Short mmCIF file of C-alpha atoms in Angstrom, two decimals:
data_model
loop_
_atom_site.label_atom_id
_atom_site.label_comp_id
_atom_site.label_asym_id
_atom_site.label_seq_id
_atom_site.Cartn_x
_atom_site.Cartn_y
_atom_site.Cartn_z
CA MET A 66 25.62 -14.21 27.37
CA GLU A 67 28.70 -16.42 27.76
CA GLY A 68 29.07 -20.10 26.98
CA ALA A 69 25.74 -20.17 25.18
CA LEU A 70 24.54 -21.32 21.77
CA LEU A 71 23.41 -18.10 20.05
CA VAL A 72 21.74 -17.47 16.73
CA GLN A 73 22.21 -13.91 15.51
CA LYS A 74 20.55 -12.26 12.51
CA TYR A 75 21.84 -9.17 10.72
CA GLY A 76 19.57 -7.22 8.39
CA GLY A 77 20.33 -5.63 5.04
CA THR A 78 21.24 -2.23 6.46
CA SER A 79 23.64 -3.83 8.94
CA VAL A 80 25.55 -5.52 6.09
CA GLY A 81 24.96 -2.76 3.54
CA ASP A 82 28.61 -2.24 2.53
CA ALA A 83 32.11 -3.58 3.19
CA GLU A 84 32.66 -1.38 6.24
CA ARG A 85 29.42 -2.52 7.85
CA ILE A 86 30.20 -6.15 7.09
CA ARG A 87 33.53 -5.73 8.89
CA ASN A 88 31.71 -4.07 11.82
CA VAL A 89 29.30 -6.98 12.09
CA ALA A 90 32.16 -9.46 11.81
CA GLY A 91 33.71 -7.77 14.84
CA ARG A 92 30.47 -8.20 16.82
CA ILE A 93 30.24 -11.86 15.86
CA ALA A 94 33.91 -12.38 16.75
CA ALA A 95 33.34 -10.81 20.18
CA ALA A 96 30.41 -13.16 20.88
CA HIS A 97 32.52 -16.14 19.78
CA ALA A 98 35.47 -15.00 21.90
CA GLY A 99 33.18 -15.06 24.93
CA GLY A 100 32.97 -18.83 24.64
CA ASN A 101 29.66 -18.92 22.74
CA LYS A 102 28.79 -21.11 19.81
CA VAL A 103 27.52 -18.63 17.21
CA VAL A 104 25.33 -19.04 14.13
CA ALA A 105 24.82 -15.79 12.20
CA VAL A 106 22.04 -15.42 9.63
CA VAL A 107 22.53 -12.58 7.14
CA SER A 108 20.23 -10.70 4.76
CA ALA A 109 21.16 -9.35 1.34
CA MET A 110 23.20 -6.15 1.31
CA GLY A 111 21.14 -2.96 1.33
CA LYS A 112 18.74 -2.76 -1.62
CA THR A 113 20.17 -5.80 -3.42
CA THR A 114 16.85 -7.68 -3.51
CA ASP A 115 15.03 -4.67 -5.01
CA ASP A 116 17.80 -4.26 -7.58
CA LEU A 117 17.56 -7.94 -8.56
CA ILE A 118 13.79 -7.68 -8.97
CA ASP A 119 14.23 -4.61 -11.19
CA LEU A 120 16.84 -6.47 -13.22
CA ALA A 121 14.57 -9.48 -13.68
CA GLU A 122 11.66 -7.31 -14.77
CA SER A 123 13.89 -5.57 -17.31
CA ILE A 124 14.54 -8.97 -18.88
CA ALA A 125 11.10 -10.62 -18.58
CA ARG A 126 7.65 -9.07 -18.17
CA ASP A 127 6.53 -11.95 -15.94
CA PRO A 128 9.53 -13.89 -14.59
CA ALA A 129 8.86 -17.52 -13.72
CA PRO A 130 8.64 -17.82 -9.91
CA ARG A 131 11.21 -20.61 -9.80
CA ASP A 132 13.71 -18.56 -11.81
CA LEU A 133 13.05 -15.47 -9.72
CA ASP A 134 13.67 -17.36 -6.47
CA LEU A 135 16.99 -18.66 -7.78
CA LEU A 136 17.98 -15.12 -8.73
CA LEU A 137 16.88 -13.45 -5.50
CA SER A 138 18.61 -16.03 -3.32
CA THR A 139 21.96 -14.83 -4.64
CA GLY A 140 21.69 -11.61 -2.58
CA GLU A 141 21.89 -13.48 0.71
CA THR A 142 24.50 -15.86 -0.70
CA ILE A 143 26.77 -12.88 -1.45
CA SER A 144 26.39 -11.49 2.09
CA CYS A 145 26.99 -14.93 3.57
CA ALA A 146 30.24 -15.48 1.67
CA LEU A 147 31.55 -11.98 2.37
CA MET A 148 30.83 -12.29 6.10
CA ALA A 149 32.77 -15.56 6.29
CA MET A 150 35.67 -13.88 4.49
CA ALA A 151 35.57 -10.92 6.90
CA LEU A 152 35.68 -13.24 9.92
CA ARG A 153 38.59 -15.28 8.62
CA GLU A 154 40.41 -12.02 7.88
CA ILE A 155 40.36 -11.23 11.63
CA GLY A 156 41.38 -14.74 12.64
CA VAL A 157 37.98 -16.35 13.29
CA ASP A 158 37.36 -19.72 11.64
CA ALA A 159 34.02 -19.45 9.84
CA VAL A 160 32.03 -21.35 7.24
CA ALA A 161 29.33 -19.96 4.91
CA LEU A 162 26.26 -22.12 4.23
CA GLY A 163 23.34 -21.54 1.90
CA GLY A 164 19.86 -22.27 3.18
CA GLY A 165 19.87 -25.75 1.65
CA GLN A 166 23.29 -26.56 3.09
CA ALA A 167 22.03 -25.44 6.51
CA GLY A 168 19.16 -27.94 6.25
CA ILE A 169 16.21 -25.57 5.73
CA ARG A 170 13.60 -27.51 3.73
CA THR A 171 10.47 -25.81 2.42
CA ASP A 172 7.38 -26.42 0.37
CA ALA A 173 7.38 -25.46 -3.32
CA VAL A 174 5.45 -22.18 -3.07
CA HIS A 175 8.01 -19.96 -4.78
CA GLY A 176 8.23 -16.40 -3.47
CA ARG A 177 6.60 -17.18 -0.13
CA ALA A 178 7.66 -20.70 0.76
CA SER A 179 6.91 -22.17 4.18
CA ILE A 180 9.53 -24.03 6.18
CA VAL A 181 8.48 -27.65 6.60
CA ALA A 182 11.59 -28.96 8.39
CA VAL A 183 15.02 -27.90 9.59
CA ASP A 184 17.82 -30.46 9.80
CA PRO A 185 20.74 -28.63 11.46
CA LYS A 186 23.11 -31.62 11.33
CA ARG A 187 25.68 -29.80 9.17
CA VAL A 188 25.42 -26.68 11.32
CA ARG A 189 25.99 -28.67 14.53
CA ALA A 190 28.99 -30.42 13.00
CA GLU A 191 30.59 -27.10 12.04
CA LEU A 192 29.93 -25.63 15.50
CA ASP A 193 31.54 -28.69 17.09
CA ARG A 194 34.64 -27.96 15.01
CA GLY A 195 34.83 -24.57 16.72
CA ARG A 196 33.68 -22.60 13.71
CA VAL A 197 31.27 -19.68 13.46
CA VAL A 198 28.52 -20.67 11.02
CA ILE A 199 27.17 -18.03 8.63
CA VAL A 200 23.80 -18.93 7.09
CA ALA A 201 22.18 -17.22 4.11
CA GLY A 202 18.77 -16.01 5.23
CA PHE A 203 15.51 -15.85 3.26
CA GLN A 204 16.06 -19.13 1.39
CA GLY A 205 15.58 -22.88 1.55
CA PHE A 206 15.21 -25.85 -0.76
CA THR A 207 12.45 -28.26 -1.76
CA GLU A 208 12.46 -32.05 -1.88
CA GLU A 209 13.42 -31.67 -5.56
CA LEU A 210 16.38 -29.48 -4.46
CA ASP A 211 14.90 -26.35 -6.04
CA VAL A 212 15.84 -23.08 -4.33
CA THR A 213 12.96 -21.20 -2.72
CA THR A 214 12.59 -17.86 -0.96
CA LEU A 215 10.49 -17.31 2.16
CA GLY A 216 9.04 -13.84 1.46
CA ARG A 217 10.23 -10.31 2.11
CA GLY A 218 11.84 -9.82 5.50
CA ALA A 219 12.06 -13.56 6.05
CA SER A 220 15.68 -13.72 7.16
CA ASP A 221 14.04 -13.20 10.59
CA LEU A 222 12.16 -16.44 9.96
CA THR A 223 15.35 -18.25 8.98
CA ALA A 224 17.03 -17.13 12.20
CA VAL A 225 14.17 -18.09 14.50
CA ALA A 226 13.73 -21.47 12.77
CA MET A 227 17.44 -22.19 13.14
CA ALA A 228 17.41 -21.13 16.81
CA ALA A 229 14.43 -23.39 17.52
CA ALA A 230 15.97 -26.36 15.70
CA LEU A 231 19.29 -25.96 17.53
CA GLY A 232 17.70 -25.31 20.94
CA ALA A 233 19.56 -22.00 21.16
CA GLU A 234 19.32 -19.95 24.34
CA ARG A 235 17.88 -17.12 22.27
CA CYS A 236 17.76 -15.58 18.84
CA GLU A 237 19.32 -12.12 18.53
CA VAL A 238 17.98 -9.97 15.69
CA TYR A 239 20.23 -7.01 14.90
CA THR A 240 18.92 -4.21 12.75
CA ASP A 241 19.25 -0.46 12.18
CA VAL A 242 17.08 0.53 15.17
CA GLU A 243 17.65 0.05 18.90
CA GLY A 244 14.68 -2.22 19.52
CA ILE A 245 10.87 -2.24 19.37
CA PHE A 246 9.51 1.26 19.90
CA THR A 247 6.22 2.34 21.45
CA ALA A 248 5.53 3.96 18.05
CA ASP A 249 7.38 4.76 14.84
CA PRO A 250 10.03 7.31 15.97
CA ARG A 251 9.83 8.96 12.54
CA VAL A 252 6.23 9.89 13.39
CA VAL A 253 6.50 10.24 17.18
CA PRO A 254 9.87 11.81 18.14
CA ASP A 255 9.52 10.91 21.84
CA ALA A 256 8.72 7.24 21.20
CA ARG A 257 10.87 5.01 23.41
CA VAL A 258 12.26 1.50 23.21
CA LEU A 259 10.35 -1.20 25.06
CA ARG A 260 12.50 -3.29 27.38
CA GLU A 261 10.40 -6.40 26.85
CA VAL A 262 7.23 -7.48 25.09
CA SER A 263 5.24 -10.70 24.94
CA TYR A 264 4.99 -12.89 21.84
CA GLU A 265 1.29 -12.03 21.58
CA GLU A 266 1.88 -8.29 21.70
CA MET A 267 4.80 -8.51 19.28
CA LEU A 268 2.74 -10.50 16.79
CA GLU A 269 0.14 -7.72 16.76
CA LEU A 270 2.85 -5.05 16.49
CA ALA A 271 4.67 -6.93 13.73
CA SER A 272 1.48 -7.48 11.75
CA TYR A 273 0.96 -3.73 11.75
CA GLY A 274 4.41 -2.56 10.77
CA ALA A 275 6.88 -3.02 13.66
CA LYS A 276 10.42 -4.25 12.97
CA MET A 277 9.91 -8.02 12.81
CA GLN A 278 8.50 -10.47 10.29
CA PRO A 279 5.17 -11.77 11.70
CA ARG A 280 5.75 -15.42 10.76
CA SER A 281 9.01 -15.36 12.73
CA ILE A 282 7.14 -14.29 15.87
CA GLU A 283 4.57 -17.05 15.41
CA LEU A 284 7.41 -19.58 15.19
CA ALA A 285 9.22 -18.12 18.21
CA ALA A 286 6.02 -18.37 20.26
CA ARG A 287 5.38 -21.95 19.16
CA TYR A 288 8.84 -23.09 20.27
CA GLN A 289 9.17 -20.59 23.15
CA THR A 290 12.37 -19.18 21.70
CA PRO A 291 13.24 -15.78 23.23
CA VAL A 292 14.12 -13.12 20.65
CA LEU A 293 16.24 -10.04 21.32
CA VAL A 294 15.79 -7.14 18.87
CA ALA A 295 18.67 -4.65 19.05
CA SER A 296 20.86 -2.37 16.96
CA SER A 297 23.97 -3.60 15.17
CA MET A 298 25.37 -0.08 15.36
CA SER A 299 25.26 0.57 19.11
CA ASP A 300 25.40 -1.25 22.44
CA ALA A 301 21.84 -0.33 23.47
CA PRO A 302 20.19 -3.27 25.30
CA GLY A 303 17.28 -3.67 22.84
CA THR A 304 13.92 -5.36 23.36
CA LEU A 305 13.44 -8.92 24.59
CA ILE A 306 10.44 -10.77 23.13
CA HIS A 307 9.36 -13.73 25.23
CA GLY A 308 6.46 -15.43 26.98
CA ALA A 309 4.23 -13.32 29.22
CA ALA A 310 4.81 -15.78 32.08
CA GLU A 311 8.52 -14.93 32.00
CA ARG A 312 8.02 -11.20 32.59
CA THR A 313 9.62 -9.62 35.60
CA ALA A 314 7.42 -8.73 38.56
CA ALA A 315 7.94 -5.03 37.84
CA ALA A 316 6.79 -5.47 34.26
CA MET A 317 3.71 -7.42 35.35
CA GLU A 318 2.65 -4.57 37.61
CA ILE A 319 2.30 -2.16 34.69
CA ARG A 320 0.26 -4.47 32.47
CA ASN A 321 -2.61 -2.01 32.72
CA LYS A 322 -0.80 0.14 30.12
CA VAL A 323 -0.99 -0.03 26.35
CA ASN A 324 2.43 -1.08 25.02
CA GLY A 325 2.48 0.49 21.59
CA VAL A 326 0.76 2.32 18.78
CA THR A 327 1.12 1.05 15.22
CA TYR A 328 -0.16 2.22 11.88
CA GLU A 329 -0.51 1.16 8.27
CA ARG A 330 -0.94 3.25 5.15
CA GLY A 331 -2.33 2.26 1.76
CA VAL A 332 -5.50 0.54 2.95
CA ALA A 333 -8.72 0.28 0.91
CA ARG A 334 -12.23 -0.72 1.98
CA ILE A 335 -14.90 -2.57 0.02
CA THR A 336 -18.49 -2.50 1.30
CA VAL A 337 -21.25 -4.79 0.04
CA ARG A 338 -24.58 -3.27 1.05
CA ALA A 339 -27.85 -4.99 1.92
CA VAL A 340 -26.49 -8.52 1.70
CA PRO A 341 -29.12 -11.24 2.32
CA ASP A 342 -28.45 -12.73 5.75
CA ARG A 343 -28.37 -16.44 4.96
CA PRO A 344 -25.83 -19.28 5.25
CA GLY A 345 -23.17 -19.48 2.55
CA VAL A 346 -23.20 -15.83 1.49
CA ALA A 347 -19.81 -15.00 3.04
CA ALA A 348 -18.23 -18.07 1.43
CA ALA A 349 -19.72 -17.11 -1.94
CA LEU A 350 -18.09 -13.69 -1.67
CA PHE A 351 -14.69 -14.45 -0.19
CA THR A 352 -13.85 -17.68 -2.04
CA PRO A 353 -13.57 -15.95 -5.46
CA LEU A 354 -11.45 -13.20 -3.87
CA ALA A 355 -9.06 -15.82 -2.47
CA ASP A 356 -8.96 -17.65 -5.81
CA ALA A 357 -8.06 -14.35 -7.51
CA GLY A 358 -5.19 -13.77 -5.06
CA VAL A 359 -6.84 -10.76 -3.38
CA SER A 360 -5.76 -10.78 0.28
CA VAL A 361 -8.52 -9.69 2.66
CA ASP A 362 -7.55 -8.30 6.06
CA THR A 363 -10.25 -6.91 8.35
CA ILE A 364 -13.87 -8.03 7.95
CA VAL A 365 -16.81 -6.30 9.66
CA GLN A 366 -20.45 -7.35 9.32
CA ASN A 367 -23.26 -5.23 10.70
CA ALA A 368 -26.10 -6.68 12.73
CA SER A 369 -28.87 -8.01 10.53
CA ALA A 370 -31.97 -5.85 10.03
CA GLU A 371 -34.91 -7.30 8.14
CA ARG A 372 -32.61 -10.19 7.18
CA LEU A 373 -30.23 -7.81 5.39
CA THR A 374 -26.73 -6.76 6.49
CA ASP A 375 -23.80 -4.67 5.27
CA LEU A 376 -20.44 -6.43 4.91
CA SER A 377 -17.19 -4.44 4.78
CA PHE A 378 -13.63 -5.67 4.40
CA THR A 379 -10.21 -4.15 3.80
CA VAL A 380 -7.58 -4.94 1.16
CA ASP A 381 -4.25 -3.40 0.22
CA GLY A 382 -4.77 -0.18 -1.73
CA PRO A 383 -3.29 -1.52 -5.01
CA GLU A 384 -5.74 -4.45 -4.87
CA LEU A 385 -8.88 -2.28 -4.67
CA ALA A 386 -9.66 -2.31 -8.40
CA ARG A 387 -9.07 -6.07 -8.68
CA GLY A 388 -11.14 -6.71 -5.54
CA LEU A 389 -14.09 -4.72 -6.91
CA GLU A 390 -13.79 -6.47 -10.27
CA VAL A 391 -14.04 -9.89 -8.60
CA ALA A 392 -16.64 -8.97 -5.94
CA ARG A 393 -19.06 -6.96 -8.10
CA PRO A 394 -20.56 -9.90 -10.08
CA VAL A 395 -20.68 -12.02 -6.92
CA ALA A 396 -22.58 -9.25 -5.10
CA ALA A 397 -25.14 -9.18 -7.91
CA GLU A 398 -25.43 -12.96 -7.85
CA ILE A 399 -26.14 -13.14 -4.11
CA GLY A 400 -28.71 -10.35 -4.35
CA ALA A 401 -26.82 -7.51 -2.64
CA ALA A 402 -28.16 -4.02 -3.25
CA ASP A 403 -24.85 -2.32 -4.03
CA ILE A 404 -21.06 -2.52 -3.75
CA ALA A 405 -18.66 0.38 -3.21
CA GLY A 406 -14.93 0.80 -2.70
CA ARG A 407 -12.81 3.49 -1.14
CA GLY A 408 -9.05 3.89 -1.22
CA GLY A 409 -6.83 6.41 0.53
CA LEU A 410 -7.32 4.94 3.99
CA GLY A 411 -4.97 3.90 6.77
CA SER A 412 -5.23 2.16 10.12
CA VAL A 413 -4.04 3.00 13.63
CA SER A 414 -3.93 0.47 16.46
CA ILE A 415 -3.22 0.36 20.16
CA VAL A 416 -1.67 -2.88 21.40
CA GLY A 417 -1.27 -4.27 24.93
CA THR A 418 -2.13 -7.33 26.97
CA GLY A 419 -3.47 -4.97 29.64
CA MET A 420 -6.63 -4.55 27.58
CA GLN A 421 -7.72 -8.13 28.16
CA ASN A 422 -9.31 -7.64 31.57
CA ALA A 423 -9.59 -3.89 32.11
CA PRO A 424 -12.28 -1.49 30.88
CA GLY A 425 -11.91 1.97 29.38
CA TYR A 426 -9.31 1.53 26.65
CA ALA A 427 -11.68 1.84 23.71
CA ALA A 428 -13.33 4.93 25.18
CA ARG A 429 -9.96 6.54 25.84
CA MET A 430 -8.83 5.77 22.29
CA PHE A 431 -11.98 7.16 20.68
CA ARG A 432 -11.85 10.27 22.86
CA ALA A 433 -8.24 10.94 21.86
CA LEU A 434 -9.06 10.60 18.17
CA HIS A 435 -12.10 12.84 18.55
CA GLN A 436 -10.00 15.53 20.25
CA ALA A 437 -7.46 15.28 17.42
CA GLU A 438 -10.32 15.69 14.92
CA VAL A 439 -9.66 12.28 13.38
CA ASN A 440 -12.75 10.64 11.94
CA ILE A 441 -13.11 6.86 12.46
CA GLU A 442 -14.25 4.93 9.39
CA MET A 443 -14.30 1.41 10.87
CA ILE A 444 -13.35 -0.34 14.13
CA THR A 445 -12.03 -3.85 14.76
CA THR A 446 -10.67 -5.50 17.89
CA SER A 447 -8.82 -8.53 19.17
CA GLN A 448 -8.07 -9.46 22.78
CA ILE A 449 -5.00 -7.22 22.87
CA ARG A 450 -5.57 -4.78 19.99
CA ILE A 451 -8.05 -2.09 18.95
CA THR A 452 -7.76 -0.83 15.37
CA CYS A 453 -9.45 2.15 13.75
CA LEU A 454 -9.62 2.76 10.02
CA VAL A 455 -9.08 6.46 9.26
CA ASP A 456 -8.32 8.69 6.31
CA GLU A 457 -4.71 8.16 5.24
CA SER A 458 -3.98 11.89 5.57
CA GLN A 459 -4.86 11.69 9.28
CA VAL A 460 -2.77 8.63 10.18
CA GLU A 461 0.26 10.43 11.63
CA ARG A 462 -1.89 12.85 13.63
CA ALA A 463 -3.82 9.87 15.02
CA VAL A 464 -0.63 8.03 16.01
CA ARG A 465 0.73 11.04 17.89
CA ALA A 466 -2.60 11.65 19.63
CA LEU A 467 -2.82 8.05 20.84
CA HIS A 468 0.82 7.95 21.93
CA ASP A 469 0.16 11.03 24.08
CA ALA A 470 -3.22 9.82 25.37
CA PHE A 471 -1.74 6.57 26.69
CA GLU A 472 1.39 8.30 28.05
CA LEU A 473 3.73 5.97 26.19
CA ALA A 474 6.68 8.36 26.29
CA GLN A 475 6.95 7.82 30.06
CA GLU A 476 9.42 5.26 31.27
CA GLU A 477 7.93 2.11 32.82
#
């Protein structure tokens, strides 16, 4: 794109060392030389965030969230400053801004803050001076001027928020892969890059492990900001994420196909058996779990028989013991017959808007898993996703079977 306002984001692998920072600086310089106004959001170098967490935990058993945010924000600040230096070294005027300097204001939930406003006044002023603006991702500031972080992978969120606030033509997310694949290429060698995908499909894919932070997709959809996901290490065209109404006619014609297969490991299931079917029971069970910080994902309730029902839900594997500890006394209090937990599970999902109005997808999925001798533990659906809970040892076999069954290796 030439003569556009672009927001680019470069992930930790892309800026992992001095050579890669210089490579990215060259890409940014090329975009700027094309007459574009460029804002580049950068992540921390390589494993810097993990190293900082390890360092903090070697000093304090339970670091204060405010102190930890201040520490972790330095990773992106380092990348930001180095990128500005690299650009000036090749003759491009650039300025490095922290999240607060770039106008990203958040709430005070340290470790997973939410953006409440973006005031890009300083960024606009620097662009008007002809400069490339480098913004430290992953961070913002509160009304009290405390530094916050937005959660793991949230430099994507910084970039999309900045693109939306500036009215950029699109947000370009550069990473270590060539785009959004039909499946994880480490599991499915013939997985291919999707040329385009809708916000709705990408949100489902991102929630189940694809290369984007889910909150960033929600924000992009809300403000209708197109997002290009591409590699910082090649010139491959990447994947464009945008509204379904903007799809090309050719792409619309193949909407009867599933777009991708995703998976998740480390899932656990808790089942409360013979729960009395009366108002307020679900609230009595899930409120204490929320208060204890146990995040519940999928919930399935069986049809009531004799005014009793079974209620199953999934949690992250490491939270199984805590979930059972919280739920067990509640189950006894509401009169449930029993409660049981099982770890060592995973999930596999097929995703595609084509499933909204066409029959046969569930049957085809279940048949493929049956033929691959994968046992289904639980099933959940949304309008554009079908997910099966399976034994963790069978996840990769299930992914490959579904990728083959829906012929996703074939070019559109």
